[in-house]
Amino acid sequence: MRDEQDIIGRIQRQFPPRKIARKWLSIGVGDDAATLDLRGWGDHEMVLSTDWSLESIHFDARIHPPQVIGYRALARATSDLAAMGAAPRFFLLSLALLKSRAGGWLDRFAAGLAEAAREFGMELIGGDTSANSRIAISITVGGSVRRGHALTRSGARVGDQIFVSGTLGAAQLGLELLQCGAKPSSQISADERYAIERHLRPRIRIGLGQWLAGESPRGARIASAAIDTSDGLSTDLGHLCEMSEVGARIYARDIPMLKNAVASQHKDSRAKDRGSNSDALQRALDGGEDYELLFTVPWRTARRLPRQLKCDGGVSLTRIGEITKATRGSKSRIELISYSGQSTPLAAAGWDSFRFGT
Amino acid sequence: MRDEQDIIGRIQRQFPPRKIARKWLSIGVGDDAATLDLRGWGDHEMVLSTDWSLESIHFDARIHPPQVIGYRALARATSDLAAMGAAPRFFLLSLALLKSRAGGWLDRFAAGLAEAAREFGMELIGGDTSANSRIAISITVGGSVRRGHALTRSGARVGDQIFVSGTLGAAQLGLELLQCGAKPSSQISADERYAIERHLRPRIRIGLGQWLAGESPRGARIASAAIDTSDGLSTDLGHLCEMSEVGARIYARDIPMLKNAVASQHKDSRAKDRGSNSDALQRALDGGEDYELLFTVPWRTARRLPRQLKCDGGVSLTRIGEITKATRGSKSRIELISYSGQSTPLAAAGWDSFRFGT
């Protein structure tokens, strides 16, 4: 018969003790709480965030293998640290699951989690486990950022240029392909394989975030505001504009996306989707879970911004628009300039579990 | 139509901004993450813990009003800080709920949570919300403790005396009474009313924990080890013994409990329970959620320990046994001396969701 100690033991086996944490972790997993020695933090602040990964809301246990669920759960949460310009340091895992998943499923879940933790350089310092009728994961992450250098959503000013890293819409396309029965191994295009990979293993922009925050010893902060594209461009840019009390104008033709990739050709045959630019744009605007960084840069700095950075395994930076004055009375803060040059208000239509979920 | 911003707004209304947090909270609720300035921590370490409160596992929405669910969720988590001897400072709230509960239910839940936060002196600094088919709450709490003074589970030594605060089994009795249909307002005895109150509003031993940790500027640590009785004495003392690699002997006659209180007389009529000492002992040994502190004290200190402390609104301290050598090969580390003086091994039979839950 399995009990909580067995569950904790199975998770801990994937996280062998490492010397590196000993400097600042006084008490780790196994006691009532973890205890951190703050002497090593110097001129850095602590950044804390928490993120849900819920079965049937954020993942589907029928199409997501346990390793992927574990990897993505930590990646989702850590992306919030990247958006603040913070270096990830530790996390706490709250895991609730069916008893029937407390064996091999749990081992594979913990392996995926541990893989992400190694990649992001994070220590598991505590958590809580419980039986539950569905899988529920809540991860709290902690990181460090130079005092006063954290990137907020509220710093964008009129005239600032809007940039985004990587491509948008790829993760949404990847999810659609998986939902249609596609496998990474099946006969699909390179773009489609890339999209599936982006969905299953999002690339968290940790290095880019730190660079934008001016993490280097004498570095100045480069971005005036930042957010990660977890819910979708239309929603996340809306959050940034609201917090900064500004508006934004973005250009459809400048949004970086996988133009040639097409979904829905598997199992069903919505052939009209094939090659359609409007679908790719829709995914780029409203598809979530790309975990790219959306940030603003003062006009003078923007001209000097490289188009490509070496951090995070190579990341492109694309200018997609500019910050404008907020228009009173308008429902939307964002103006989308279409391919033909027409201006339309862009409403937030990204991911919101309260609108689309249970 | 409600969306995530509406949910967050409803929670925030219960937590008006307070000046006190400005000293150390650089960025609070509303951005991708919270940011803490660590300069004010001086010679203190940070203590972090996380706790589930899941519908149908940790509470029953049919018998627990939303205020109670909110209050208990934060109390449960904060009790882990008390068990470390830490002063509570902040928490992050992860809340998932049915859309139908996103109105009045949510307001009352947040009011109960805010009441607990005021009582414990904690700031809400961040969180995450999601729709879900059942209520799921994950709370991460943070506190501070003098460097090197944290109370662990692993410090108990052979000969140390075992103490417990307050009474044991009351919360379990209170739950049983509520499950039988009793109301705090109905005609029940004072002990029964006390038991229900202990279940609905657990008293977290924050002051006692800090006293045991020697929180005062020149204070020495009083307890050698500590844990909170969240799962039940038989289970929690087992954890403490396992982490300290020791055994324990406890005396049934010394365990503080509500001897005159009886459950099960409502709705059903298990009259044999009435006045039975064995039921009260069972609840004291295996009933969880009392959130008392179970701690060990070196023999010399134990003689000077007061029986009553003024902190936490008045709390009694009772010696219930002593730490012994761990016996090799025995399944149980704990020996229970019965009322008649007989010795029996005590197996962990407290709360474990993986044994009793879904």
mmCIF file of N, CA, C and O in Angstrom, chain A residues 1 3-5 26 30-36 39 45-52 57 83-84 94-95 99 127-128 130-131 133-134 136 138 140 147 152-153 228 239 352-355 358, chain B residues 1 3-5 26 30-36 39 45-52 57 83-84 94-95 99 127-128 130-131 133-134 136 138 140 147 152-153 228 239 352-355 358:
data_model
loop_
_atom_site.group_PDB
_atom_site.id
_atom_site.type_symbol
_atom_site.label_atom_id
_atom_site.label_comp_id
_atom_site.label_asym_id
_atom_site.label_seq_id
_atom_site.Cartn_x
_atom_site.Cartn_y
_atom_site.Cartn_z
ATOM 1 N N MET A 1 0.827 -1.197 0.000
ATOM 2 C CA MET A 1 0.000 0.000 0.000
ATOM 3 C C MET A 1 0.871 1.260 0.000
ATOM 4 O O MET A 1 1.795 1.380 0.781
ATOM 5 N N ASP A 3 1.782 5.158 0.600
ATOM 6 C CA ASP A 3 1.397 6.283 1.443
ATOM 7 C C ASP A 3 2.195 7.503 1.011
ATOM 8 O O ASP A 3 2.989 7.456 0.064
ATOM 9 N N GLU A 4 1.970 8.611 1.709
ATOM 10 C CA GLU A 4 2.567 9.875 1.295
ATOM 11 C C GLU A 4 4.096 9.801 1.291
ATOM 12 O O GLU A 4 4.743 10.382 0.428
ATOM 13 N N GLN A 5 4.674 9.077 2.251
ATOM 14 C CA GLN A 5 6.129 8.962 2.324
ATOM 15 C C GLN A 5 6.695 8.292 1.069
ATOM 16 O O GLN A 5 7.769 8.639 0.586
ATOM 17 N N SER A 26 19.342 26.111 3.982
ATOM 18 C CA SER A 26 19.660 25.588 5.307
ATOM 19 C C SER A 26 18.899 24.286 5.559
ATOM 20 O O SER A 26 19.436 23.334 6.079
ATOM 21 N N GLY A 30 11.600 17.608 3.412
ATOM 22 C CA GLY A 30 11.527 16.608 4.475
ATOM 23 C C GLY A 30 11.107 17.152 5.815
ATOM 24 O O GLY A 30 10.686 16.402 6.690
ATOM 25 N N ASP A 31 11.237 18.462 6.022
ATOM 26 C CA ASP A 31 10.788 19.036 7.295
ATOM 27 C C ASP A 31 9.456 19.759 7.063
ATOM 28 O O ASP A 31 8.852 19.633 6.014
ATOM 29 N N ASP A 32 8.980 20.487 8.075
ATOM 30 C CA ASP A 32 7.706 21.189 7.905
ATOM 31 C C ASP A 32 7.803 22.285 6.854
ATOM 32 O O ASP A 32 6.809 22.647 6.238
ATOM 33 N N ALA A 33 8.994 22.837 6.678
ATOM 34 C CA ALA A 33 9.186 23.930 5.729
ATOM 35 C C ALA A 33 10.656 23.976 5.312
ATOM 36 O O ALA A 33 11.512 23.374 5.955
ATOM 37 N N ALA A 34 10.931 24.678 4.223
ATOM 38 C CA ALA A 34 12.313 24.893 3.792
ATOM 39 C C ALA A 34 12.823 26.199 4.392
ATOM 40 O O ALA A 34 12.040 27.109 4.654
ATOM 41 N N THR A 35 14.126 26.272 4.628
ATOM 42 C CA THR A 35 14.704 27.483 5.216
ATOM 43 C C THR A 35 15.875 27.960 4.364
ATOM 44 O O THR A 35 16.783 27.188 4.065
ATOM 45 N N LEU A 36 15.822 29.232 3.961
ATOM 46 C CA LEU A 36 16.835 29.802 3.074
ATOM 47 C C LEU A 36 17.699 30.806 3.822
ATOM 48 O O LEU A 36 17.174 31.724 4.462
ATOM 49 N N ARG A 39 22.040 35.361 3.169
ATOM 50 C CA ARG A 39 23.304 36.121 3.124
ATOM 51 C C ARG A 39 23.920 36.169 1.739
ATOM 52 O O ARG A 39 24.607 37.099 1.386
ATOM 53 N N GLU A 45 17.230 41.018 -5.284
ATOM 54 C CA GLU A 45 15.916 40.829 -4.688
ATOM 55 C C GLU A 45 15.435 39.410 -4.995
ATOM 56 O O GLU A 45 15.919 38.762 -5.909
ATOM 57 N N MET A 46 14.457 38.933 -4.188
ATOM 58 C CA MET A 46 13.880 37.616 -4.452
ATOM 59 C C MET A 46 12.581 37.778 -5.236
ATOM 60 O O MET A 46 11.747 38.613 -4.904
ATOM 61 N N VAL A 47 12.437 36.972 -6.276
ATOM 62 C CA VAL A 47 11.247 37.021 -7.118
ATOM 63 C C VAL A 47 10.465 35.719 -6.908
ATOM 64 O O VAL A 47 11.044 34.629 -6.982
ATOM 65 N N LEU A 48 9.179 35.819 -6.591
ATOM 66 C CA LEU A 48 8.355 34.644 -6.308
ATOM 67 C C LEU A 48 7.110 34.654 -7.186
ATOM 68 O O LEU A 48 6.465 35.685 -7.349
ATOM 69 N N SER A 49 6.772 33.476 -7.731
ATOM 70 C CA SER A 49 5.568 33.361 -8.543
ATOM 71 C C SER A 49 5.012 31.955 -8.421
ATOM 72 O O SER A 49 5.726 31.022 -8.054
ATOM 73 N N THR A 50 3.736 31.782 -8.723
ATOM 74 C CA THR A 50 3.114 30.465 -8.616
ATOM 75 C C THR A 50 2.219 30.231 -9.819
ATOM 76 O O THR A 50 1.662 31.176 -10.376
ATOM 77 N N ASP A 51 2.121 28.991 -10.275
ATOM 78 C CA ASP A 51 1.378 28.680 -11.493
ATOM 79 C C ASP A 51 0.669 27.326 -11.384
ATOM 80 O O ASP A 51 1.258 26.352 -10.946
ATOM 81 N N TRP A 52 -0.565 27.289 -11.813
ATOM 82 C CA TRP A 52 -1.324 26.049 -11.889
ATOM 83 C C TRP A 52 -0.953 25.235 -13.124
ATOM 84 O O TRP A 52 -0.689 25.816 -14.181
ATOM 85 N N ILE A 57 -7.572 21.255 -17.907
ATOM 86 C CA ILE A 57 -7.566 22.711 -18.090
ATOM 87 C C ILE A 57 -6.264 23.098 -18.811
ATOM 88 O O ILE A 57 -6.298 23.651 -19.898
ATOM 89 N N ALA A 83 10.137 36.520 -17.352
ATOM 90 C CA ALA A 83 9.465 37.772 -17.712
ATOM 91 C C ALA A 83 9.820 38.908 -16.757
ATOM 92 O O ALA A 83 9.631 40.083 -17.081
ATOM 93 N N MET A 84 10.309 38.561 -15.555
ATOM 94 C CA MET A 84 10.737 39.582 -14.590
ATOM 95 C C MET A 84 12.231 39.870 -14.732
ATOM 96 O O MET A 84 12.766 40.729 -14.034
ATOM 97 N N SER A 94 3.553 21.328 -5.357
ATOM 98 C CA SER A 94 2.338 20.754 -4.775
ATOM 99 C C SER A 94 1.718 19.857 -5.831
ATOM 100 O O SER A 94 1.377 20.317 -6.921
ATOM 101 N N LEU A 95 1.592 18.574 -5.481
ATOM 102 C CA LEU A 95 1.147 17.568 -6.450
ATOM 103 C C LEU A 95 -0.003 16.772 -5.867
ATOM 104 O O LEU A 95 0.109 16.208 -4.780
ATOM 105 N N LYS A 99 -4.537 7.717 -6.915
ATOM 106 C CA LYS A 99 -3.645 6.679 -6.402
ATOM 107 C C LYS A 99 -3.070 5.818 -7.527
ATOM 108 O O LYS A 99 -1.933 5.376 -7.470
ATOM 109 N N GLY A 127 7.406 21.052 -0.760
ATOM 110 C CA GLY A 127 6.180 20.774 -1.479
ATOM 111 C C GLY A 127 5.137 20.113 -0.612
ATOM 112 O O GLY A 127 5.281 20.048 0.611
ATOM 113 N N ASP A 128 4.083 19.638 -1.252
ATOM 114 C CA ASP A 128 3.015 18.934 -0.551
ATOM 115 C C ASP A 128 2.404 17.964 -1.559
ATOM 116 O O ASP A 128 2.360 18.251 -2.755
ATOM 117 N N SER A 130 -0.934 15.049 -2.243
ATOM 118 C CA SER A 130 -2.243 14.581 -1.784
ATOM 119 C C SER A 130 -2.844 13.683 -2.847
ATOM 120 O O SER A 130 -2.555 13.828 -4.034
ATOM 121 N N ALA A 131 -3.700 12.759 -2.407
ATOM 122 C CA ALA A 131 -4.538 12.037 -3.356
ATOM 123 C C ALA A 131 -5.611 13.000 -3.855
ATOM 124 O O ALA A 131 -5.969 13.949 -3.167
ATOM 125 N N SER A 133 -8.979 13.254 -7.230
ATOM 126 C CA SER A 133 -9.643 12.538 -8.313
ATOM 127 C C SER A 133 -9.094 12.944 -9.684
ATOM 128 O O SER A 133 -9.309 12.261 -10.673
ATOM 129 N N ARG A 134 -8.398 14.084 -9.740
ATOM 130 C CA ARG A 134 -7.729 14.511 -10.977
ATOM 131 C C ARG A 134 -6.330 14.997 -10.623
ATOM 132 O O ARG A 134 -6.083 15.385 -9.485
ATOM 133 N N ALA A 136 -3.623 17.572 -10.127
ATOM 134 C CA ALA A 136 -3.509 19.016 -9.915
ATOM 135 C C ALA A 136 -2.077 19.295 -9.503
ATOM 136 O O ALA A 136 -1.527 18.622 -8.634
ATOM 137 N N SER A 138 0.557 22.529 -8.563
ATOM 138 C CA SER A 138 0.764 23.952 -8.304
ATOM 139 C C SER A 138 2.240 24.113 -7.966
ATOM 140 O O SER A 138 2.745 23.466 -7.054
ATOM 141 N N THR A 140 5.379 26.738 -7.076
ATOM 142 C CA THR A 140 5.847 28.071 -6.700
ATOM 143 C C THR A 140 7.337 28.151 -7.004
ATOM 144 O O THR A 140 8.104 27.287 -6.578
ATOM 145 N N ARG A 147 18.671 44.362 -7.544
ATOM 146 C CA ARG A 147 17.740 45.296 -6.907
ATOM 147 C C ARG A 147 17.379 46.426 -7.856
ATOM 148 O O ARG A 147 18.253 47.074 -8.424
ATOM 149 N N THR A 152 8.880 44.971 -15.129
ATOM 150 C CA THR A 152 7.467 44.944 -14.767
ATOM 151 C C THR A 152 6.601 45.099 -16.013
ATOM 152 O O THR A 152 7.098 45.368 -17.107
ATOM 153 N N ARG A 153 5.297 44.961 -15.810
ATOM 154 C CA ARG A 153 4.351 45.182 -16.898
ATOM 155 C C ARG A 153 4.012 46.662 -17.025
ATOM 156 O O ARG A 153 3.390 47.076 -18.001
ATOM 157 N N ASP A 228 5.444 37.618 -20.346
ATOM 158 C CA ASP A 228 5.619 36.443 -21.210
ATOM 159 C C ASP A 228 4.304 36.145 -21.920
ATOM 160 O O ASP A 228 3.229 36.435 -21.420
ATOM 161 N N HIS A 239 -2.667 43.141 -21.078
ATOM 162 C CA HIS A 239 -2.254 43.270 -19.669
ATOM 163 C C HIS A 239 -1.165 44.336 -19.530
ATOM 164 O O HIS A 239 -1.205 45.174 -18.634
ATOM 165 N N ASP A 352 -8.178 32.187 -21.408
ATOM 166 C CA ASP A 352 -8.687 32.538 -20.088
ATOM 167 C C ASP A 352 -9.568 31.386 -19.646
ATOM 168 O O ASP A 352 -10.642 31.164 -20.209
ATOM 169 N N SER A 353 -9.108 30.629 -18.641
ATOM 170 C CA SER A 353 -9.824 29.403 -18.268
ATOM 171 C C SER A 353 -11.257 29.704 -17.843
ATOM 172 O O SER A 353 -12.134 28.865 -17.991
ATOM 173 N N PHE A 354 -11.511 30.910 -17.337
ATOM 174 C CA PHE A 354 -12.871 31.223 -16.899
ATOM 175 C C PHE A 354 -13.798 31.480 -18.075
ATOM 176 O O PHE A 354 -14.999 31.415 -17.949
ATOM 177 N N ARG A 355 -13.207 31.800 -19.243
ATOM 178 C CA ARG A 355 -14.057 31.951 -20.420
ATOM 179 C C ARG A 355 -14.155 30.652 -21.210
ATOM 180 O O ARG A 355 -15.195 30.311 -21.729
ATOM 181 N N THR A 358 -13.872 25.003 -17.740
ATOM 182 C CA THR A 358 -14.995 24.316 -17.099
ATOM 183 C C THR A 358 -16.122 25.278 -16.717
ATOM 184 O O THR A 358 -15.866 26.311 -16.146
ATOM 185 N N MET B 1 -20.060 38.352 -18.286
ATOM 186 C CA MET B 1 -19.153 37.194 -18.292
ATOM 187 C C MET B 1 -17.941 37.470 -17.410
ATOM 188 O O MET B 1 -17.322 38.521 -17.516
ATOM 189 N N ASP B 3 -14.138 36.969 -16.083
ATOM 190 C CA ASP B 3 -12.853 36.492 -16.563
ATOM 191 C C ASP B 3 -11.855 36.543 -15.419
ATOM 192 O O ASP B 3 -12.194 36.916 -14.286
ATOM 193 N N GLU B 4 -10.614 36.147 -15.713
ATOM 194 C CA GLU B 4 -9.623 36.017 -14.646
ATOM 195 C C GLU B 4 -9.389 37.350 -13.926
ATOM 196 O O GLU B 4 -9.195 37.371 -12.710
ATOM 197 N N GLN B 5 -9.435 38.473 -14.669
ATOM 198 C CA GLN B 5 -9.210 39.781 -14.042
ATOM 199 C C GLN B 5 -10.286 40.090 -13.000
ATOM 200 O O GLN B 5 -10.017 40.690 -11.964
ATOM 201 N N SER B 26 8.733 44.913 -2.995
ATOM 202 C CA SER B 26 8.983 45.859 -4.083
ATOM 203 C C SER B 26 7.849 45.813 -5.101
ATOM 204 O O SER B 26 7.396 46.827 -5.593
ATOM 205 N N GLY B 30 -0.281 41.440 -9.261
ATOM 206 C CA GLY B 30 -0.626 42.147 -10.488
ATOM 207 C C GLY B 30 0.408 42.043 -11.585
ATOM 208 O O GLY B 30 0.110 42.252 -12.748
ATOM 209 N N ASP B 31 1.648 41.703 -11.225
ATOM 210 C CA ASP B 31 2.672 41.539 -12.267
ATOM 211 C C ASP B 31 2.922 40.039 -12.483
ATOM 212 O O ASP B 31 2.194 39.203 -11.973
ATOM 213 N N ASP B 32 3.950 39.697 -13.268
ATOM 214 C CA ASP B 32 4.214 38.281 -13.502
ATOM 215 C C ASP B 32 4.657 37.575 -12.230
ATOM 216 O O ASP B 32 4.477 36.370 -12.086
ATOM 217 N N ALA B 33 5.266 38.303 -11.309
ATOM 218 C CA ALA B 33 5.770 37.707 -10.074
ATOM 219 C C ALA B 33 5.894 38.802 -9.020
ATOM 220 O O ALA B 33 5.866 39.990 -9.337
ATOM 221 N N ALA B 34 6.015 38.387 -7.762
ATOM 222 C CA ALA B 34 6.254 39.338 -6.673
ATOM 223 C C ALA B 34 7.753 39.470 -6.460
ATOM 224 O O ALA B 34 8.509 38.541 -6.736
ATOM 225 N N THR B 35 8.186 40.628 -5.987
ATOM 226 C CA THR B 35 9.610 40.862 -5.760
ATOM 227 C C THR B 35 9.829 41.378 -4.346
ATOM 228 O O THR B 35 9.204 42.354 -3.941
ATOM 229 N N LEU B 36 10.705 40.696 -3.602
ATOM 230 C CA LEU B 36 10.952 41.031 -2.211
ATOM 231 C C LEU B 36 12.339 41.630 -2.041
ATOM 232 O O LEU B 36 13.334 41.059 -2.491
ATOM 233 N N ARG B 39 16.754 43.333 2.163
ATOM 234 C CA ARG B 39 17.611 44.098 3.079
ATOM 235 C C ARG B 39 17.078 44.137 4.509
ATOM 236 O O ARG B 39 17.832 44.235 5.455
ATOM 237 N N GLU B 45 16.533 34.079 8.590
ATOM 238 C CA GLU B 45 16.402 33.238 7.407
ATOM 239 C C GLU B 45 14.951 33.278 6.931
ATOM 240 O O GLU B 45 14.055 33.624 7.688
ATOM 241 N N MET B 46 14.749 32.921 5.646
ATOM 242 C CA MET B 46 13.391 32.845 5.114
ATOM 243 C C MET B 46 12.901 31.402 5.168
ATOM 244 O O MET B 46 13.609 30.482 4.773
ATOM 245 N N VAL B 47 11.677 31.219 5.660
ATOM 246 C CA VAL B 47 11.074 29.895 5.767
ATOM 247 C C VAL B 47 9.926 29.814 4.766
ATOM 248 O O VAL B 47 9.073 30.710 4.731
ATOM 249 N N LEU B 48 9.922 28.789 3.920
ATOM 250 C CA LEU B 48 8.895 28.644 2.883
ATOM 251 C C LEU B 48 8.226 27.281 2.988
ATOM 252 O O LEU B 48 8.898 26.260 3.162
ATOM 253 N N SER B 49 6.904 27.256 2.860
ATOM 254 C CA SER B 49 6.183 25.988 2.881
ATOM 255 C C SER B 49 4.934 26.112 2.023
ATOM 256 O O SER B 49 4.463 27.216 1.747
ATOM 257 N N THR B 50 4.386 24.978 1.592
ATOM 258 C CA THR B 50 3.199 25.002 0.743
ATOM 259 C C THR B 50 2.250 23.907 1.196
ATOM 260 O O THR B 50 2.684 22.864 1.687
ATOM 261 N N ASP B 51 0.945 24.151 1.088
ATOM 262 C CA ASP B 51 -0.050 23.203 1.586
ATOM 263 C C ASP B 51 -1.284 23.181 0.691
ATOM 264 O O ASP B 51 -1.781 24.215 0.285
ATOM 265 N N TRP B 52 -1.766 21.984 0.417
ATOM 266 C CA TRP B 52 -3.010 21.792 -0.324
ATOM 267 C C TRP B 52 -4.222 21.999 0.563
ATOM 268 O O TRP B 52 -4.206 21.620 1.745
ATOM 269 N N ILE B 57 -11.220 16.258 -0.200
ATOM 270 C CA ILE B 57 -10.064 15.638 0.454
ATOM 271 C C ILE B 57 -9.837 16.345 1.787
ATOM 272 O O ILE B 57 -9.909 15.724 2.843
ATOM 273 N N ALA B 83 5.481 25.592 13.268
ATOM 274 C CA ALA B 83 6.245 24.403 13.662
ATOM 275 C C ALA B 83 7.750 24.587 13.453
ATOM 276 O O ALA B 83 8.563 23.863 14.026
ATOM 277 N N MET B 84 8.134 25.557 12.613
ATOM 278 C CA MET B 84 9.553 25.864 12.404
ATOM 279 C C MET B 84 10.012 26.982 13.342
ATOM 280 O O MET B 84 11.180 27.351 13.341
ATOM 281 N N SER B 94 -2.925 30.070 -4.826
ATOM 282 C CA SER B 94 -3.353 29.464 -6.082
ATOM 283 C C SER B 94 -4.748 28.921 -5.865
ATOM 284 O O SER B 94 -4.960 28.075 -4.999
ATOM 285 N N LEU B 95 -5.696 29.436 -6.642
ATOM 286 C CA LEU B 95 -7.105 29.108 -6.433
ATOM 287 C C LEU B 95 -7.730 28.646 -7.744
ATOM 288 O O LEU B 95 -7.650 29.334 -8.751
ATOM 289 N N LYS B 99 -16.827 27.962 -12.245
ATOM 290 C CA LYS B 99 -17.291 29.309 -12.587
ATOM 291 C C LYS B 99 -18.461 29.733 -11.712
ATOM 292 O O LYS B 99 -18.591 30.902 -11.363
ATOM 293 N N GLY B 127 -0.180 35.070 -6.746
ATOM 294 C CA GLY B 127 -1.010 33.883 -6.857
ATOM 295 C C GLY B 127 -1.342 33.550 -8.293
ATOM 296 O O GLY B 127 -0.773 34.118 -9.230
ATOM 297 N N ASP B 128 -2.258 32.607 -8.452
ATOM 298 C CA ASP B 128 -2.719 32.206 -9.781
ATOM 299 C C ASP B 128 -4.153 31.722 -9.622
ATOM 300 O O ASP B 128 -4.508 31.157 -8.587
ATOM 301 N N SER B 130 -7.614 29.781 -11.693
ATOM 302 C CA SER B 130 -8.029 29.003 -12.855
ATOM 303 C C SER B 130 -9.432 28.479 -12.618
ATOM 304 O O SER B 130 -9.840 28.259 -11.476
ATOM 305 N N ALA B 131 -10.177 28.255 -13.703
ATOM 306 C CA ALA B 131 -11.417 27.498 -13.597
ATOM 307 C C ALA B 131 -11.049 26.034 -13.393
ATOM 308 O O ALA B 131 -9.973 25.590 -13.787
ATOM 309 N N SER B 133 -13.104 21.895 -12.243
ATOM 310 C CA SER B 133 -14.363 21.226 -11.930
ATOM 311 C C SER B 133 -14.571 21.063 -10.430
ATOM 312 O O SER B 133 -15.677 20.790 -9.978
ATOM 313 N N ARG B 134 -13.526 21.189 -9.633
ATOM 314 C CA ARG B 134 -13.631 21.163 -8.181
ATOM 315 C C ARG B 134 -12.769 22.275 -7.611
ATOM 316 O O ARG B 134 -11.838 22.725 -8.261
ATOM 317 N N ALA B 136 -9.819 23.762 -5.796
ATOM 318 C CA ALA B 136 -8.461 23.366 -5.410
ATOM 319 C C ALA B 136 -7.740 24.626 -4.938
ATOM 320 O O ALA B 136 -7.785 25.661 -5.605
ATOM 321 N N SER B 138 -4.012 25.936 -3.307
ATOM 322 C CA SER B 138 -2.638 25.648 -2.917
ATOM 323 C C SER B 138 -2.054 26.962 -2.409
ATOM 324 O O SER B 138 -2.072 27.961 -3.119
ATOM 325 N N THR B 140 1.221 28.921 -0.674
ATOM 326 C CA THR B 140 2.627 28.939 -0.290
ATOM 327 C C THR B 140 2.831 30.074 0.703
ATOM 328 O O THR B 140 2.441 31.209 0.428
ATOM 329 N N ARG B 147 18.551 33.225 12.264
ATOM 330 C CA ARG B 147 19.479 32.293 11.621
ATOM 331 C C ARG B 147 19.920 31.203 12.601
ATOM 332 O O ARG B 147 20.381 31.489 13.704
ATOM 333 N N THR B 152 13.543 21.992 13.792
ATOM 334 C CA THR B 152 13.419 20.931 12.803
ATOM 335 C C THR B 152 12.784 19.691 13.424
ATOM 336 O O THR B 152 12.582 19.627 14.635
ATOM 337 N N ARG B 153 12.513 18.705 12.581
ATOM 338 C CA ARG B 153 11.990 17.433 13.070
ATOM 339 C C ARG B 153 13.120 16.520 13.531
ATOM 340 O O ARG B 153 12.882 15.488 14.138
ATOM 341 N N ASP B 228 4.061 20.101 13.766
ATOM 342 C CA ASP B 228 2.676 20.405 14.143
ATOM 343 C C ASP B 228 1.827 19.156 13.966
ATOM 344 O O ASP B 228 2.113 18.302 13.135
ATOM 345 N N HIS B 239 6.868 10.784 12.322
ATOM 346 C CA HIS B 239 7.744 11.576 11.439
ATOM 347 C C HIS B 239 8.925 12.135 12.225
ATOM 348 O O HIS B 239 10.069 12.082 11.780
ATOM 349 N N ASP B 352 -3.705 10.268 6.098
ATOM 350 C CA ASP B 352 -2.853 10.150 4.914
ATOM 351 C C ASP B 352 -3.794 9.995 3.733
ATOM 352 O O ASP B 352 -4.443 8.964 3.591
ATOM 353 N N SER B 353 -3.858 11.035 2.891
ATOM 354 C CA SER B 353 -4.856 11.028 1.818
ATOM 355 C C SER B 353 -4.677 9.837 0.894
ATOM 356 O O SER B 353 -5.632 9.369 0.290
ATOM 357 N N PHE B 354 -3.443 9.322 0.787
ATOM 358 C CA PHE B 354 -3.223 8.201 -0.124
ATOM 359 C C PHE B 354 -3.748 6.888 0.451
ATOM 360 O O PHE B 354 -3.959 5.931 -0.266
ATOM 361 N N ARG B 355 -3.930 6.856 1.797
ATOM 362 C CA ARG B 355 -4.537 5.668 2.378
ATOM 363 C C ARG B 355 -6.044 5.817 2.500
ATOM 364 O O ARG B 355 -6.785 4.881 2.300
ATOM 365 N N THR B 358 -9.105 9.495 -2.131
ATOM 366 C CA THR B 358 -9.592 9.008 -3.416
ATOM 367 C C THR B 358 -8.814 7.798 -3.908
ATOM 368 O O THR B 358 -7.595 7.858 -3.953
#
